[in-house]
PDB file of C-alpha atoms in Angstrom:
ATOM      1  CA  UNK A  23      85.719 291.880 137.591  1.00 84.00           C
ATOM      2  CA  UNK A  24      82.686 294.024 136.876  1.00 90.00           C
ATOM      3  CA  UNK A  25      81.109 293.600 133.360  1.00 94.00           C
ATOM      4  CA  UNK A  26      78.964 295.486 130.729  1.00 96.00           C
ATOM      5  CA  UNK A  27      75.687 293.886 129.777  1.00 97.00           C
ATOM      6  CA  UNK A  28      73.565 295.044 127.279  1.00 97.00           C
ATOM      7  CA  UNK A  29      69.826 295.173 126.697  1.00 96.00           C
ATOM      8  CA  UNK A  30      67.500 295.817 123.529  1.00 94.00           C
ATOM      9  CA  UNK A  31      64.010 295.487 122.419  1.00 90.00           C
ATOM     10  CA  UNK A  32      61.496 295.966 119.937  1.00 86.00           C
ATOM     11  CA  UNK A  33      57.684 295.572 120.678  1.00 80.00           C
ATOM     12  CA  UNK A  34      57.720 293.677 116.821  1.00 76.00           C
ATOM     13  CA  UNK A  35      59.324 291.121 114.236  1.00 77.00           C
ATOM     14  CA  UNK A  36      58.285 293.981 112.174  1.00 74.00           C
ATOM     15  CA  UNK A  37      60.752 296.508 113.471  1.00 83.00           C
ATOM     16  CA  UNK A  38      65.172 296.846 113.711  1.00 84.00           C
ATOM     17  CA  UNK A  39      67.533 296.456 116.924  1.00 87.00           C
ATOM     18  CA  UNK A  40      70.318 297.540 114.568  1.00 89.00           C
ATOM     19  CA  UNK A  41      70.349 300.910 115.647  1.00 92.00           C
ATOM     20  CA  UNK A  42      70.147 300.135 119.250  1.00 93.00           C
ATOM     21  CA  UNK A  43      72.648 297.184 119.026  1.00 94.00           C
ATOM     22  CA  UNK A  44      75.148 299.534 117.176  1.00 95.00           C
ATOM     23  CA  UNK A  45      75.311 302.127 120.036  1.00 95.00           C
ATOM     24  CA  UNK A  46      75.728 299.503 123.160  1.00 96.00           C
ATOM     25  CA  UNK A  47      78.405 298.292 120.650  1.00 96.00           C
ATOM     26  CA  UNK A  48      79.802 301.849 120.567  1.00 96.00           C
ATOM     27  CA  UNK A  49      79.573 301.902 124.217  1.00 95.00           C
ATOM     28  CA  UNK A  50      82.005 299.203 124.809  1.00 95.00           C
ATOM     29  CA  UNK A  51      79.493 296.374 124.937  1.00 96.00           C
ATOM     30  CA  UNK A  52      80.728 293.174 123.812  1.00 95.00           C
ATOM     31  CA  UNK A  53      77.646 291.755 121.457  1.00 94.00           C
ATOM     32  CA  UNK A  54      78.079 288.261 123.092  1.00 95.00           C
ATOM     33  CA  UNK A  55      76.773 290.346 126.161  1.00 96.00           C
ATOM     34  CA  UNK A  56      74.247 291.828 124.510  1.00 96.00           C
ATOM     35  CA  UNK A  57      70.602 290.232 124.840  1.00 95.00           C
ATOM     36  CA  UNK A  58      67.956 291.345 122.949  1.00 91.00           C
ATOM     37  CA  UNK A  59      63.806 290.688 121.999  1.00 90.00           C
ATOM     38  CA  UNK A  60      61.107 291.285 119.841  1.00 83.00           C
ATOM     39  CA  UNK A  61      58.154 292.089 122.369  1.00 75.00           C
ATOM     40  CA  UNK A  62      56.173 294.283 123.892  1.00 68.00           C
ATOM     41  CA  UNK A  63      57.903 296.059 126.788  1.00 56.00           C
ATOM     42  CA  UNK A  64      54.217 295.912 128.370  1.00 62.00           C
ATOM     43  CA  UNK A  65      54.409 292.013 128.962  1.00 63.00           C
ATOM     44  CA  UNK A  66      55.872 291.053 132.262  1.00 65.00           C
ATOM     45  CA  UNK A  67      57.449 288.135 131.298  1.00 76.00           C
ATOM     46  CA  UNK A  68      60.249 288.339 129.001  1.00 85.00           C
ATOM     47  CA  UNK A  69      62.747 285.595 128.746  1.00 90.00           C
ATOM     48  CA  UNK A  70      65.809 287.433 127.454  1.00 93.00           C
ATOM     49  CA  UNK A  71      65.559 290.674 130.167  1.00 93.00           C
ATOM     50  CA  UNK A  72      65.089 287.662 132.764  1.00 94.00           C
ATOM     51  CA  UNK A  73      68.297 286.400 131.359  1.00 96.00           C
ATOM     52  CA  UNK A  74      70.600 288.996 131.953  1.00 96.00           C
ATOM     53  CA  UNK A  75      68.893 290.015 135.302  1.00 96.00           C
ATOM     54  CA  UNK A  76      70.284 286.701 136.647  1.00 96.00           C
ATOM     55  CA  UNK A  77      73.662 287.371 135.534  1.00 96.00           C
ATOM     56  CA  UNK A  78      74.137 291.133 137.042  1.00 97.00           C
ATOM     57  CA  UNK A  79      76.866 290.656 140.034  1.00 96.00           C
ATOM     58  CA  UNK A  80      78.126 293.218 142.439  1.00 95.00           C
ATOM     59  CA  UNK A  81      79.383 296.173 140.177  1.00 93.00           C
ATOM     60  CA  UNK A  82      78.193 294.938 136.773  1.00 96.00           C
ATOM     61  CA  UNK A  83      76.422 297.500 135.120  1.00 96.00           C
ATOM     62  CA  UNK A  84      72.887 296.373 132.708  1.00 97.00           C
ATOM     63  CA  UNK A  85      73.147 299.119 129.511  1.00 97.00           C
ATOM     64  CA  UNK A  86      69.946 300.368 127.727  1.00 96.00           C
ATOM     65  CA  UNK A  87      69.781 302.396 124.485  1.00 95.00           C
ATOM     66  CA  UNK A  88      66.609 304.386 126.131  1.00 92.00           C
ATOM     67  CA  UNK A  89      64.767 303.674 128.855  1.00 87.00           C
ATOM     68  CA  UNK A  90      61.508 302.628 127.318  1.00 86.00           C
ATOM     69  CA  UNK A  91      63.059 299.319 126.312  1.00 88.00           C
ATOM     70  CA  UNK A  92      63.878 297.985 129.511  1.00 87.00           C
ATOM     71  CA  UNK A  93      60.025 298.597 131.252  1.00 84.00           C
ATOM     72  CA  UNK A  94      56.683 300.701 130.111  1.00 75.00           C
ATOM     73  CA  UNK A  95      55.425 301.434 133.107  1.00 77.00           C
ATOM     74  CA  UNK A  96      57.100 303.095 135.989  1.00 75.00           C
ATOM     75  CA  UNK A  97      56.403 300.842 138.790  1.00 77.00           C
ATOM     76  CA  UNK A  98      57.549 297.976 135.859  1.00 84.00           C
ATOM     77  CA  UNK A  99      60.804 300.323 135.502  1.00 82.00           C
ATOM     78  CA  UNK A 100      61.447 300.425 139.155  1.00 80.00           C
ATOM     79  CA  UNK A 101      61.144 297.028 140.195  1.00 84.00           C
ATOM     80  CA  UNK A 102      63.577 295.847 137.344  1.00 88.00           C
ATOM     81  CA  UNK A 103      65.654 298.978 139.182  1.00 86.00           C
ATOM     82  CA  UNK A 104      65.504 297.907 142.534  1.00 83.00           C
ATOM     83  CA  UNK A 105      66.204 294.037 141.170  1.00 89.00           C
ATOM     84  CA  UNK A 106      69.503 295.497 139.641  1.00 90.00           C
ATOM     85  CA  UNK A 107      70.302 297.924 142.824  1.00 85.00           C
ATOM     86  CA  UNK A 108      69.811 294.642 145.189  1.00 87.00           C
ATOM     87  CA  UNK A 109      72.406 293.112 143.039  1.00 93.00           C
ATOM     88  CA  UNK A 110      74.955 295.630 143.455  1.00 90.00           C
ATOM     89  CA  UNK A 111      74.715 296.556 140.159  1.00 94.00           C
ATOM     90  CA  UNK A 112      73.884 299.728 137.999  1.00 93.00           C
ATOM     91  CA  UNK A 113      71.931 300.641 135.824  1.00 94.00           C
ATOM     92  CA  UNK A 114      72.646 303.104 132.519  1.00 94.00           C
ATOM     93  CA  UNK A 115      70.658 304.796 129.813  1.00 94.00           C
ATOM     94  CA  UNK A 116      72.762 305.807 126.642  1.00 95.00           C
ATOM     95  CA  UNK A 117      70.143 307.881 124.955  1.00 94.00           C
ATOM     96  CA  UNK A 118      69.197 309.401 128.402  1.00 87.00           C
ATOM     97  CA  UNK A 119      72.045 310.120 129.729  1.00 89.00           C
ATOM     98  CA  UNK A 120      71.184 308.125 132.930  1.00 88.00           C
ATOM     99  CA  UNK A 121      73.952 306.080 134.838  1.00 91.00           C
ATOM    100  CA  UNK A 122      72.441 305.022 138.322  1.00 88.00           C
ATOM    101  CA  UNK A 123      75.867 304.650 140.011  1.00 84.00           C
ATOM    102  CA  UNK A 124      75.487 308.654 140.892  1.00 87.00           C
ATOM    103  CA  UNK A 125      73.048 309.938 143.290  1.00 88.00           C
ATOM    104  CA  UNK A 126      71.871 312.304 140.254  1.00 88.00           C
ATOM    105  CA  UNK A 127      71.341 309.421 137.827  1.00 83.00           C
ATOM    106  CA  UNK A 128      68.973 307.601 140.677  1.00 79.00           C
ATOM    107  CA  UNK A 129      66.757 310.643 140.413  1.00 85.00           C
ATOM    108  CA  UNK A 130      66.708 311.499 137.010  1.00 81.00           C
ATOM    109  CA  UNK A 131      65.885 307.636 136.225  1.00 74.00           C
ATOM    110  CA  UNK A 132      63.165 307.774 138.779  1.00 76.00           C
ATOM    111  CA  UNK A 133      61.766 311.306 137.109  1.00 81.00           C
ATOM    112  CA  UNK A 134      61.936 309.850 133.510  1.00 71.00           C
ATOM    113  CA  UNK A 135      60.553 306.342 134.496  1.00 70.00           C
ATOM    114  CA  UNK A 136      57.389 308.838 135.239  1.00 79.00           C
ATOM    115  CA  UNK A 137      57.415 310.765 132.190  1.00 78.00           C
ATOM    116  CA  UNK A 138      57.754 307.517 130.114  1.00 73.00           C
ATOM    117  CA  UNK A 139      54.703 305.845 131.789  1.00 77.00           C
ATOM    118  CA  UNK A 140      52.720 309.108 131.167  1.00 86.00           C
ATOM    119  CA  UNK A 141      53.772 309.335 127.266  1.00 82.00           C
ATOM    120  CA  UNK A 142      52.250 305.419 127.451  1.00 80.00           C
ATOM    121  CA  UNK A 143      48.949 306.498 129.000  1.00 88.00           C
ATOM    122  CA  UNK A 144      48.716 309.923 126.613  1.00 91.00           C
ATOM    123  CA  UNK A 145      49.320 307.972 123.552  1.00 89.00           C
ATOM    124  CA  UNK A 146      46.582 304.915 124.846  1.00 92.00           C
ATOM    125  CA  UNK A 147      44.100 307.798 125.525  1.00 95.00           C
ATOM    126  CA  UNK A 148      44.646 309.295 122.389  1.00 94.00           C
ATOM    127  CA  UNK A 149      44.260 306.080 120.087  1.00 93.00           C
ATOM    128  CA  UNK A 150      40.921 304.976 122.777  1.00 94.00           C
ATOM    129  CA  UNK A 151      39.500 308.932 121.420  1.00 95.00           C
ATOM    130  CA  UNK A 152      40.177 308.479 118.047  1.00 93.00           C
ATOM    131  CA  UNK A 153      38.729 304.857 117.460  1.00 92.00           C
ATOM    132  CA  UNK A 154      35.400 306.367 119.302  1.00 92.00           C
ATOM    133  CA  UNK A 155      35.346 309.243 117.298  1.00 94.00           C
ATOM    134  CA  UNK A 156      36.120 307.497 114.485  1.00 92.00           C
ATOM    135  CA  UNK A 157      33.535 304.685 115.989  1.00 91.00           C
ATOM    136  CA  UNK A 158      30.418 307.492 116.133  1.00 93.00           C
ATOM    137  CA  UNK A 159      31.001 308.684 112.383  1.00 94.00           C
ATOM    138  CA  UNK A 160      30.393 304.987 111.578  1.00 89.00           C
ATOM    139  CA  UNK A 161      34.402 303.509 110.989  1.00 89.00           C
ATOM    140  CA  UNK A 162      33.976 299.938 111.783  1.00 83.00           C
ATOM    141  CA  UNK A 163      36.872 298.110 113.388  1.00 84.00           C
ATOM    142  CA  UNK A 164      38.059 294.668 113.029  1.00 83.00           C
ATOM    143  CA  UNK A 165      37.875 291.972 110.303  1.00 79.00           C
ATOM    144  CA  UNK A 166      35.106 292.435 107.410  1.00 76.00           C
ATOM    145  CA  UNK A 167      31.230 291.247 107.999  1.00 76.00           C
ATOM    146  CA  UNK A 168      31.717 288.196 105.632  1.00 75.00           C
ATOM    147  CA  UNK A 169      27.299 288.321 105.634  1.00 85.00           C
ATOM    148  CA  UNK A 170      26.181 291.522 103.550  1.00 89.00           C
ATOM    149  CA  UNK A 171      22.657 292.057 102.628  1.00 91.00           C
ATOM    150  CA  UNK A 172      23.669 291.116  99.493  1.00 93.00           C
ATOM    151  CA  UNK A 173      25.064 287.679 100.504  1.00 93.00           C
ATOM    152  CA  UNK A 174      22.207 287.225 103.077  1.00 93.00           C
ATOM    153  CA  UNK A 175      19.670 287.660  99.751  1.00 94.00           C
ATOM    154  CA  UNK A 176      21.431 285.429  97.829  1.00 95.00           C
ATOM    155  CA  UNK A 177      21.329 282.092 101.027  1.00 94.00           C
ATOM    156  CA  UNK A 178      18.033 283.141 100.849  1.00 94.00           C
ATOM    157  CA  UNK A 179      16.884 282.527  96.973  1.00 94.00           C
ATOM    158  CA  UNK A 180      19.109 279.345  96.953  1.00 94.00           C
ATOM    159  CA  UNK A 181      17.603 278.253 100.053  1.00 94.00           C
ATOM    160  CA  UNK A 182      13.664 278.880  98.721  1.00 94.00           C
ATOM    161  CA  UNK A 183      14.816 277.548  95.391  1.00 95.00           C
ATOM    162  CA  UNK A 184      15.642 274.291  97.574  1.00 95.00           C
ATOM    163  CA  UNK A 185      19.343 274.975  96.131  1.00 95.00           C
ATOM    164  CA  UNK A 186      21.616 272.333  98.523  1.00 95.00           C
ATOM    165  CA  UNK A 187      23.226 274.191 101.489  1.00 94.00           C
ATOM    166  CA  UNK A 188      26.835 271.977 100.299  1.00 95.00           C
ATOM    167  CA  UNK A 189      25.938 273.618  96.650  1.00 95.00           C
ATOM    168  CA  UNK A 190      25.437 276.789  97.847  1.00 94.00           C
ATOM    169  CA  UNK A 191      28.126 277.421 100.228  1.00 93.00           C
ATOM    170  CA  UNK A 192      30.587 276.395  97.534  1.00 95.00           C
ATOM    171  CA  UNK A 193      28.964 278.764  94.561  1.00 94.00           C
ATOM    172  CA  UNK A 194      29.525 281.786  97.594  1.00 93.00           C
ATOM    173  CA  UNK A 195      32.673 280.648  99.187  1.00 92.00           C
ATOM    174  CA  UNK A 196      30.720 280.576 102.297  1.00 92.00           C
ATOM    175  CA  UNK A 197      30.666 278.261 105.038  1.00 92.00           C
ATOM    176  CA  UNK A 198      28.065 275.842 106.636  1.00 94.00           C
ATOM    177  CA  UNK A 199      28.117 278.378 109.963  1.00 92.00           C
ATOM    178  CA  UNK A 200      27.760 281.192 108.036  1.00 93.00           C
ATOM    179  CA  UNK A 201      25.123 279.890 105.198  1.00 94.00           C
ATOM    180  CA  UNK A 202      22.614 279.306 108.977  1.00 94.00           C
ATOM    181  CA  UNK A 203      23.457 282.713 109.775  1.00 92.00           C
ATOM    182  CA  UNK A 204      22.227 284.358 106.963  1.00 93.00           C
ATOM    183  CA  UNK A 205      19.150 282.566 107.126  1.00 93.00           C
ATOM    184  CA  UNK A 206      18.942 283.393 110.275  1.00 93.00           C
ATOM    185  CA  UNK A 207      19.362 287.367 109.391  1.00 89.00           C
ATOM    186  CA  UNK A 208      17.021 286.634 106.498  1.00 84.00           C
ATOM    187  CA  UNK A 209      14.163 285.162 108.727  1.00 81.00           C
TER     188      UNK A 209
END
């Protein structure tokens, strides 16, 4: 007898599968056959979508809220496609409308697989232009310089004042690594 698996995925702890668990529910999934993660659909390896791969049998069908949580790219989205077709099975977006056991759903899953990988590479592009515009009008990125002119000064007048490196690190909260580095920068 065929069955109805489910799928669903966040890229984050930070984020909720409750709305996408609620309408595979809706759709007549059973939530013992619904398998779900909290990773980024960019990673190739993920254990749960592995999971349920293996158990698609002739005529089962694998259900997706949208199809940017099964793959993010669209030779990622195809493969996992062809994986399911060579099973026998099919595949079927909710919020897309997609159901691959129609020649009309094959193509419109192949067309949106596209457009989803393109939306990817936009929205990468975009954030790359911003965080070099935003790079050139002096933004810095990353975790704060722990060595500020300020600090560096201050290594420096405890060092020439002969001020113990173990006394001095602990009056900054610095370390040993970074009390040599600011003499360093002070030399």
């Amino acid at each position: 007898m065929a069955r109805m698996f489910g799928y669903s995925r966040v890229s984050t702890n930070d984020q909720d599968l409750s709305m996408q668990m609620d309408a595979l529910i809706r759709h007549g999934i059973d939530e013992r056959d619904i398998f779900f993660e909290k990773q980024s659909g960019a990673k190739r390896h993920r254990v749960e979508l592995n999971r349920v791969l293996d158990l698609l049998r002739d005529g089962d069908s694998l259900v997706v809220y949208r199809l940017d949580r099964l793959a993010r790219s669209t030779r990622d989205m195809l493969e996992i496609a062809d994986l399911i077709n060579a099973k026998g099975a099919n595949l079927i977006s909710i919020h897309d409308m997609i159901d691959t056991r129609s020649p009309g759903g094959k193509c419109t899953f192949t067309i949106l697989a596209a457009v989803s990988q393109m939306e990817r590479e936009l929205l990468i592009s975009r954030t790359r232009d911003g965080q070099a515009a935003a790079k050139a009008r002096g933004a810095e990125f990353g975790r704060p310089k722990k060595l500020t002119p300020q600090l560096v000064k201050q290594v420096r007048l405890a060092y020439e004042d002969k001020v113990p490196m173990k006394d001095t690190c602990a009056m900054l909260s610095i370390s040993k690594s970074t009390y040599y580095n600011a003499l360093k920068m002070a030399a």
